[in-house]
Coordinates of C-alpha atoms in Angstrom, one line a residue:
Chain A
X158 CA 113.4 132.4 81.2
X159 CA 116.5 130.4 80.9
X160 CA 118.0 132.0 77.8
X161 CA 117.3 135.6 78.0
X162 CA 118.9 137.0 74.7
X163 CA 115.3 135.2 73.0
X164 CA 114.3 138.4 74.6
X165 CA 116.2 140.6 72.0
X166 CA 116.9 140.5 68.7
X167 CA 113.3 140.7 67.1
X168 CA 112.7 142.5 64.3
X169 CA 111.3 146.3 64.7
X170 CA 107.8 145.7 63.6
X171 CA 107.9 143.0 66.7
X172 CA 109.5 145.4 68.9
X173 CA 106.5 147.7 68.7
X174 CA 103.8 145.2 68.7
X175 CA 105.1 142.8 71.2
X176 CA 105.2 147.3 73.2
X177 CA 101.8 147.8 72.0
X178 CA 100.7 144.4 73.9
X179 CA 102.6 145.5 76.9
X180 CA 101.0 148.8 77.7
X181 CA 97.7 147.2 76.3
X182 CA 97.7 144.8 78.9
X183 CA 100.0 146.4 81.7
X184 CA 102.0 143.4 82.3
X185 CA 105.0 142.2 79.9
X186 CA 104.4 139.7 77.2
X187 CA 103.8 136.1 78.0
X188 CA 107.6 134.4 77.2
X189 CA 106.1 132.1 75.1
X190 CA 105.6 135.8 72.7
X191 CA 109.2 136.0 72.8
X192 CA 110.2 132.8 71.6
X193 CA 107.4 133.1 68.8
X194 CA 108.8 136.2 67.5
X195 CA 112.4 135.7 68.3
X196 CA 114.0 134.8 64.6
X197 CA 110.3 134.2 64.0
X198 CA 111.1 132.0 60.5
X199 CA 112.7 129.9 62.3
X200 CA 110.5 128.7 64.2
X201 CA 107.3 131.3 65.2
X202 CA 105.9 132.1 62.2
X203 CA 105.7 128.1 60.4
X204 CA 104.8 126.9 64.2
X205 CA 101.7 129.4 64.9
X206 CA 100.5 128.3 61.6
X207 CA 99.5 124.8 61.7
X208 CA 98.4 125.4 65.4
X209 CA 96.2 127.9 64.0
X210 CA 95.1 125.4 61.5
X211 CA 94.5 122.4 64.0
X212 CA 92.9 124.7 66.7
X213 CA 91.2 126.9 65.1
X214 CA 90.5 125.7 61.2
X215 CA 87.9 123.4 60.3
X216 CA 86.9 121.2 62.4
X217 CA 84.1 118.8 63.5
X218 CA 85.1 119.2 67.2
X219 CA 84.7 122.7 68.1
X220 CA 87.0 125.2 69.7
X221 CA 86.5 124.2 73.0
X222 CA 86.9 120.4 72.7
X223 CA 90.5 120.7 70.7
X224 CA 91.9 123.3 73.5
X225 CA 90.4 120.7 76.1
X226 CA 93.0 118.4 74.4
X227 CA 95.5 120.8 74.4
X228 CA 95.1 121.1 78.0
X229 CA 95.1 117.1 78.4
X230 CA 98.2 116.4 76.8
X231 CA 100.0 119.3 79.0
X232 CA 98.8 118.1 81.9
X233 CA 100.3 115.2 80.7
X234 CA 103.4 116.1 79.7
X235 CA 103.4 118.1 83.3
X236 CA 104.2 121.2 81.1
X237 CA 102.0 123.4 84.0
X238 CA 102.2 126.6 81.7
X239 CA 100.8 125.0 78.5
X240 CA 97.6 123.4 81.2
X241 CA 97.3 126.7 82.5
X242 CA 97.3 128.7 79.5
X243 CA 95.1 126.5 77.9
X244 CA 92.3 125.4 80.4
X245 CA 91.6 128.9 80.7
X246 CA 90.2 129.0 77.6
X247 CA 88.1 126.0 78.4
X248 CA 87.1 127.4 81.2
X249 CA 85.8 130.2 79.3
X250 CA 84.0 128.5 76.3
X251 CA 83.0 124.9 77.9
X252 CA 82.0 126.1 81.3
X253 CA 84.5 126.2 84.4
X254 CA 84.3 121.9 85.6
X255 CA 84.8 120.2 82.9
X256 CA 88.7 121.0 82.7
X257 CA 89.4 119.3 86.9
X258 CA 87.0 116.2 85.8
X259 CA 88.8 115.5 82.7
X260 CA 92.2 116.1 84.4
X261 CA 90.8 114.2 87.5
X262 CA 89.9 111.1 85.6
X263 CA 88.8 111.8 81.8
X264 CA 87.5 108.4 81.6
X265 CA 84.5 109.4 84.4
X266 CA 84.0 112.7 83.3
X267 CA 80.7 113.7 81.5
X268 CA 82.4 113.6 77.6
X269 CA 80.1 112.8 74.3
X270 CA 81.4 109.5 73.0
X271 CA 83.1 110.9 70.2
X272 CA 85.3 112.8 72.8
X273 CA 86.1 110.1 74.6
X274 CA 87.5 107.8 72.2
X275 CA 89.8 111.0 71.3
X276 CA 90.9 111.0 74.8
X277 CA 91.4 107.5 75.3
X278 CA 93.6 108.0 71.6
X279 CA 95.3 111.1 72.8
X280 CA 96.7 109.1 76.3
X281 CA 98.1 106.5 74.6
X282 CA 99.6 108.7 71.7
X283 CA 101.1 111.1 74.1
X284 CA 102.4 108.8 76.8
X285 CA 103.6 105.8 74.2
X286 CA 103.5 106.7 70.9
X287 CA 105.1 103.1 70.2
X288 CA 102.2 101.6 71.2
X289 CA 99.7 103.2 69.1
X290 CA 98.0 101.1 66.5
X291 CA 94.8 100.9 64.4
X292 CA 92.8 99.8 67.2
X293 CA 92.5 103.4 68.7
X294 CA 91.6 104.7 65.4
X295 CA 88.9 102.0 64.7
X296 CA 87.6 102.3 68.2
X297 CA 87.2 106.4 67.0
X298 CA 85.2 105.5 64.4
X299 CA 83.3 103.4 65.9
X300 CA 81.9 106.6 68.0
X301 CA 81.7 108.7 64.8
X302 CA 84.4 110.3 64.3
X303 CA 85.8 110.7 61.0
X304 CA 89.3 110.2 59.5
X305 CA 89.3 114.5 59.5
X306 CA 88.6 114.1 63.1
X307 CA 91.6 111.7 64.1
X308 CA 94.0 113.3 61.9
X309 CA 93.1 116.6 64.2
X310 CA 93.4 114.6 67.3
X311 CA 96.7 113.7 66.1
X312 CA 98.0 116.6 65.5
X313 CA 97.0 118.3 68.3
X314 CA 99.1 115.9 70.3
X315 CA 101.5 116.8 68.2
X316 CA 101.9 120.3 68.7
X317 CA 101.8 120.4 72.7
X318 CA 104.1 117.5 72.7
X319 CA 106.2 119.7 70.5
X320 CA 105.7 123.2 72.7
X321 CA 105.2 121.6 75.9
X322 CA 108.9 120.6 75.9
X323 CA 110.0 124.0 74.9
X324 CA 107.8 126.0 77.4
X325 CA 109.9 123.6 80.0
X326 CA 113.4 123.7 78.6
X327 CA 112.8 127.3 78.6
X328 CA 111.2 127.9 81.8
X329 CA 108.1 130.0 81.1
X330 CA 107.0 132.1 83.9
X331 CA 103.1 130.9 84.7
X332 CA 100.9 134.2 84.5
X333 CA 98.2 134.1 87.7
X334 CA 94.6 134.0 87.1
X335 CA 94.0 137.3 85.8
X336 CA 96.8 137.2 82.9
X337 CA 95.9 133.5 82.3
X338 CA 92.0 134.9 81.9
X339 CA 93.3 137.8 79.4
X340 CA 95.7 135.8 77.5
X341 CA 92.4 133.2 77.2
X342 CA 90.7 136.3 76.1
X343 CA 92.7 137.4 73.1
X344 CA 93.7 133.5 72.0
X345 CA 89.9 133.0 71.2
X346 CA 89.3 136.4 70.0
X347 CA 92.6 136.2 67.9
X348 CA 94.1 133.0 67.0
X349 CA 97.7 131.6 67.1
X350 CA 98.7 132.7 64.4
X351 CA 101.6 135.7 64.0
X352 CA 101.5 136.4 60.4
Chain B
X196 CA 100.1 135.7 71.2
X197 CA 98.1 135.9 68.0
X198 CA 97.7 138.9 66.4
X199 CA 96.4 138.1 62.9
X200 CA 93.9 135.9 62.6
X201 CA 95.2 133.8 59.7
X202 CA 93.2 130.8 57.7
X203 CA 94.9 129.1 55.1
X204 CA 92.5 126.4 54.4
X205 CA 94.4 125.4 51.1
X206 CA 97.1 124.0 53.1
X207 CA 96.2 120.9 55.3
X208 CA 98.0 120.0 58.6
X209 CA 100.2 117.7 57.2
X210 CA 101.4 120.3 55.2
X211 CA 101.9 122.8 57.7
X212 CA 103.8 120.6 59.7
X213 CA 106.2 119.2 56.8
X214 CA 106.9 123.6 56.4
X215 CA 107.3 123.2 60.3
X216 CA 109.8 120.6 60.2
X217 CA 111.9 121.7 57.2
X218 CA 112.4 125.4 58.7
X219 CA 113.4 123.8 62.0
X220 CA 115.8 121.0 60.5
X221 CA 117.0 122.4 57.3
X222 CA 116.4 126.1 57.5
X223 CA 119.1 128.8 58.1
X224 CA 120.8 128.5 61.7
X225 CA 123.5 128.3 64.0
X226 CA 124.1 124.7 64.6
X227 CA 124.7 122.5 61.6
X228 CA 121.4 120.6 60.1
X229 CA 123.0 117.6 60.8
X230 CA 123.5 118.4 64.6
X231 CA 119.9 119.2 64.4
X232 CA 118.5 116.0 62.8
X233 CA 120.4 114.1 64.9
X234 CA 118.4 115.8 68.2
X235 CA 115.0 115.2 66.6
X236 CA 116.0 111.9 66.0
X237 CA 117.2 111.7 69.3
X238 CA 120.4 110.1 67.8
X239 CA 122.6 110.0 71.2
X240 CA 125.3 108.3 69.5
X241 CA 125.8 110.7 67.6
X242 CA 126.2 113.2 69.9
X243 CA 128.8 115.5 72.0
X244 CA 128.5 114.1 75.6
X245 CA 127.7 117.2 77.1
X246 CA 124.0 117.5 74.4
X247 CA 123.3 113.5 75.8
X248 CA 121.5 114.5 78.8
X249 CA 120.2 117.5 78.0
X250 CA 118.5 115.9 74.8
X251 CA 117.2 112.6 76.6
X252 CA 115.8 115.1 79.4
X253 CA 113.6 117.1 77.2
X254 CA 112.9 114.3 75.2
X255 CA 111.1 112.1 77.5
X256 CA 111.0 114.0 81.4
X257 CA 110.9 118.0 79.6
X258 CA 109.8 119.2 83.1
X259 CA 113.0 118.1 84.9
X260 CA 115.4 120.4 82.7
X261 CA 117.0 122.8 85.1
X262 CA 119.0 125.7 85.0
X263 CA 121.9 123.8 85.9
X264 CA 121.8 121.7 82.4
X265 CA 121.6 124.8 80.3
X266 CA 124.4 126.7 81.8
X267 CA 126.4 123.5 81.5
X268 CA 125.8 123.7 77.7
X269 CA 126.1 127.4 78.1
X270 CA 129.5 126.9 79.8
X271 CA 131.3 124.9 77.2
X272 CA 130.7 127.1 74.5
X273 CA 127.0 127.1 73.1
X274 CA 125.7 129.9 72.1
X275 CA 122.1 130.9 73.7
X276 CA 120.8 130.7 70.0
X277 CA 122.2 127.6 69.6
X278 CA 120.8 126.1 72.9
X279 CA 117.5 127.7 71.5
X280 CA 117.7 125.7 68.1
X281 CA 118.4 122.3 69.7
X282 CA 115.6 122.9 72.1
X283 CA 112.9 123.3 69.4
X284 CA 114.6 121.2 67.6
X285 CA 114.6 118.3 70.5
X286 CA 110.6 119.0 70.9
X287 CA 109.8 119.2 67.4
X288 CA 111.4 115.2 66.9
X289 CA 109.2 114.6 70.4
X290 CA 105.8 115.8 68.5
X291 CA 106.9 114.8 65.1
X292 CA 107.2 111.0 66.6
X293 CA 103.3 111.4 67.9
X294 CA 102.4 112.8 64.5
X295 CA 104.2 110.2 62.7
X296 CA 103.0 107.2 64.8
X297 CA 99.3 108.6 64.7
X298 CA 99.8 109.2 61.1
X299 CA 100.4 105.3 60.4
X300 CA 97.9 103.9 62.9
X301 CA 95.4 106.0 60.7
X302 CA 96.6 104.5 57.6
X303 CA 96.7 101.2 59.4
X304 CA 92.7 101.4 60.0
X305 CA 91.9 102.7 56.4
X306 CA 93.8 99.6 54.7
X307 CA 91.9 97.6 57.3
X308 CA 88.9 99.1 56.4
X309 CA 89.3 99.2 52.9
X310 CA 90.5 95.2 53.2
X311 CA 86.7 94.4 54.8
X312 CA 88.4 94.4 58.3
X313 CA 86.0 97.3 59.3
X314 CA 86.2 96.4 63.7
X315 CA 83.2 94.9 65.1
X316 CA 80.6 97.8 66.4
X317 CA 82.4 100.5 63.5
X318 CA 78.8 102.4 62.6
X319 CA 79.0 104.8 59.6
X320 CA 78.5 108.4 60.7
X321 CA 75.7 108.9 58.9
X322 CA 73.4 106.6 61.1
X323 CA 74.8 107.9 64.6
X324 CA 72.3 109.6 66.7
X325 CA 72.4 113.8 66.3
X326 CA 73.8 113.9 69.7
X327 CA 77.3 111.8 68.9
X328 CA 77.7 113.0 65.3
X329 CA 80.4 115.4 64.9
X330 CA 79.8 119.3 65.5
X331 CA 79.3 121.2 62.7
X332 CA 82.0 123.3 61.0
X333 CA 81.1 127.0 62.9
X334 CA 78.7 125.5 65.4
X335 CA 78.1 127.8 68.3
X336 CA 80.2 127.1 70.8
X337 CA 78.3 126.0 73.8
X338 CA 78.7 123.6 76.3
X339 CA 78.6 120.1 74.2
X340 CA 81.5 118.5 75.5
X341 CA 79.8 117.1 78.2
X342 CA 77.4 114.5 77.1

């Protein structure tokens, strides 16, 4: 991590929980823990809030669909620790192939229409957001999905266009399969958010 | 990263976000507010040199920051929490623009929609098949992203 001193200077109840997760998972907490909890008003606490909200609120696409987007716009945004971190919990709750097809070519994968028009949304919004216009969201509706459903789609861009550039700019270590798998683990069993 | 499982369905995304943006921009912190709108805004002109490149990096090729760049800024007399403010501060204008543009394409379509302008081939919800409608609130989560 680029700017160690994030690694300090939480408060005590952080100190011990960001311990507790250490000898919980014998390995030391992902960076992106660090940053989260590191002057946590700041930024942590008011972050990990509306991505709980977008990921895990209400919804009419389910869990598995919005961390597939997560895991689109990283790969976009070539944020490899955000795709990583993120297709693992695809892997786990839409089955291991769907995450390579989409990231292969999302336009030949096996997606319900509704899906796809988020995807074809999500591209556009991520890559040239000044090119975006009420022809994406029409062609949305035209598969079904609601005005709820592109304001998630929007956001969701948002926020890993927002912590994709942070996870670089910091330089997050990428856990291997096995902490990627756990972390997946605890995200769906847990949330985002840090209180 | 999670540890409490938090719902707070009175507040809406927008809303979370506008709390989002105010802590980062106008909350307590080392750099000026100022110096932190301007990076969200990606206001180069506005700018000391040596923040230039470093902003226009993460703003539009985040993946290419090196070490090199943050010791630079590091070097000249930025603190590390400092760096750390304009960072999020940098990303947060990046996903605030997505947000924002999304935002007004939306409300683009509804004025369109509410003008008579609905596109050719729009088909309310309601009539769609079972199998394209959206996923219920607390559906099971199976495999139904693939059609």
């Amino acid at each position: 991590m680029r700017l160690p001193s994030l690694s300090r200077s939480w408060r005590f109840s952080d100190r011990v929980k960001l311990k507790i997760i250490r000898i919980a998972s014998g390995r030391p907490p992902a960076d992106i823990l660090k940053i989260l909890h590191y002057r946590r008003e700041f930024f942590g606490e008011p972050f990990t809030a509306w991505v709980h909200q977008v990921l895990r609120g209400p919804s009419e696409w389910s869990v598995g669909e919005r961390e597939l987007m997560a895991t689109f716009v990283s790969h976009l945004n070539q944020c490899r620790f955000c795709e990583g971190s993120h297709a693992a919990i695809v892997d786990a709750t839409l089955g291991p192939d769907l995450t390579a097809a989409v990231l292969a070519d999302w336009r030949t994968a096996r997606l319900r229409a509704p899906l796809r028009a988020a995807f074809e949304l999500l591209e556009v919004l991520t890559l040239h957001p000044g090119e975006v216009g009420p022809e994406l969201v029409e062609a949305a509706y035209a598969q079904g999905v609601t005005e709820q459903g592109v304001r998630d789609v929007i956001h969701i861009c948002g926020i890993f266009c927002t912590i994709n550039r942070i996870a670089d700019a910091v330089d997050f270590a990428v856990p291997d399969d096995k902490g990627l798998k756990g972390d997946a683990y605890q995200l769906l069993k847990r949330g985002y958010a840090i209180g | 990263m999670p540890l409490h499982p938090h719902h707070d369905e009175d507040n809406t995304a927008e809303d979370l976000f506008a709390a989002l943006r105010h802590a980062v921009l106008d909350g307590p912190g080392s750099t000026p507010s100022r110096v932190r709108h301007a990076v969200a805004a990606a206001k180069v002109d506005e700018l000391n040199h040596e923040l230039r490149g470093y902003v226009e990096t993460l703003r539009e090729n985040a993946w290419r920051s090196t070490d090199e760049q943050v010791r630079e800024l590091l070097a000249v007399g930025w603190s590390e929490d400092q760096v750390y403010e304009l960072t999020v501060a940098v990303a947060l204008g990046a996903g605030g623009r997505r947000v924002d543009a999304g935002l007004a394409a939306l409300a683009r379509a509804e004025t369109r929609l509410a003008a008579g302008a609905a596109p050719a081939g729009a088909v309310p919800t309601q009539s769609m098949p079972a199998s394209v409608q959206a996923t219920p609130v607390g559906a099971p989560e199976v495999r139904h992203a693939a059609a």
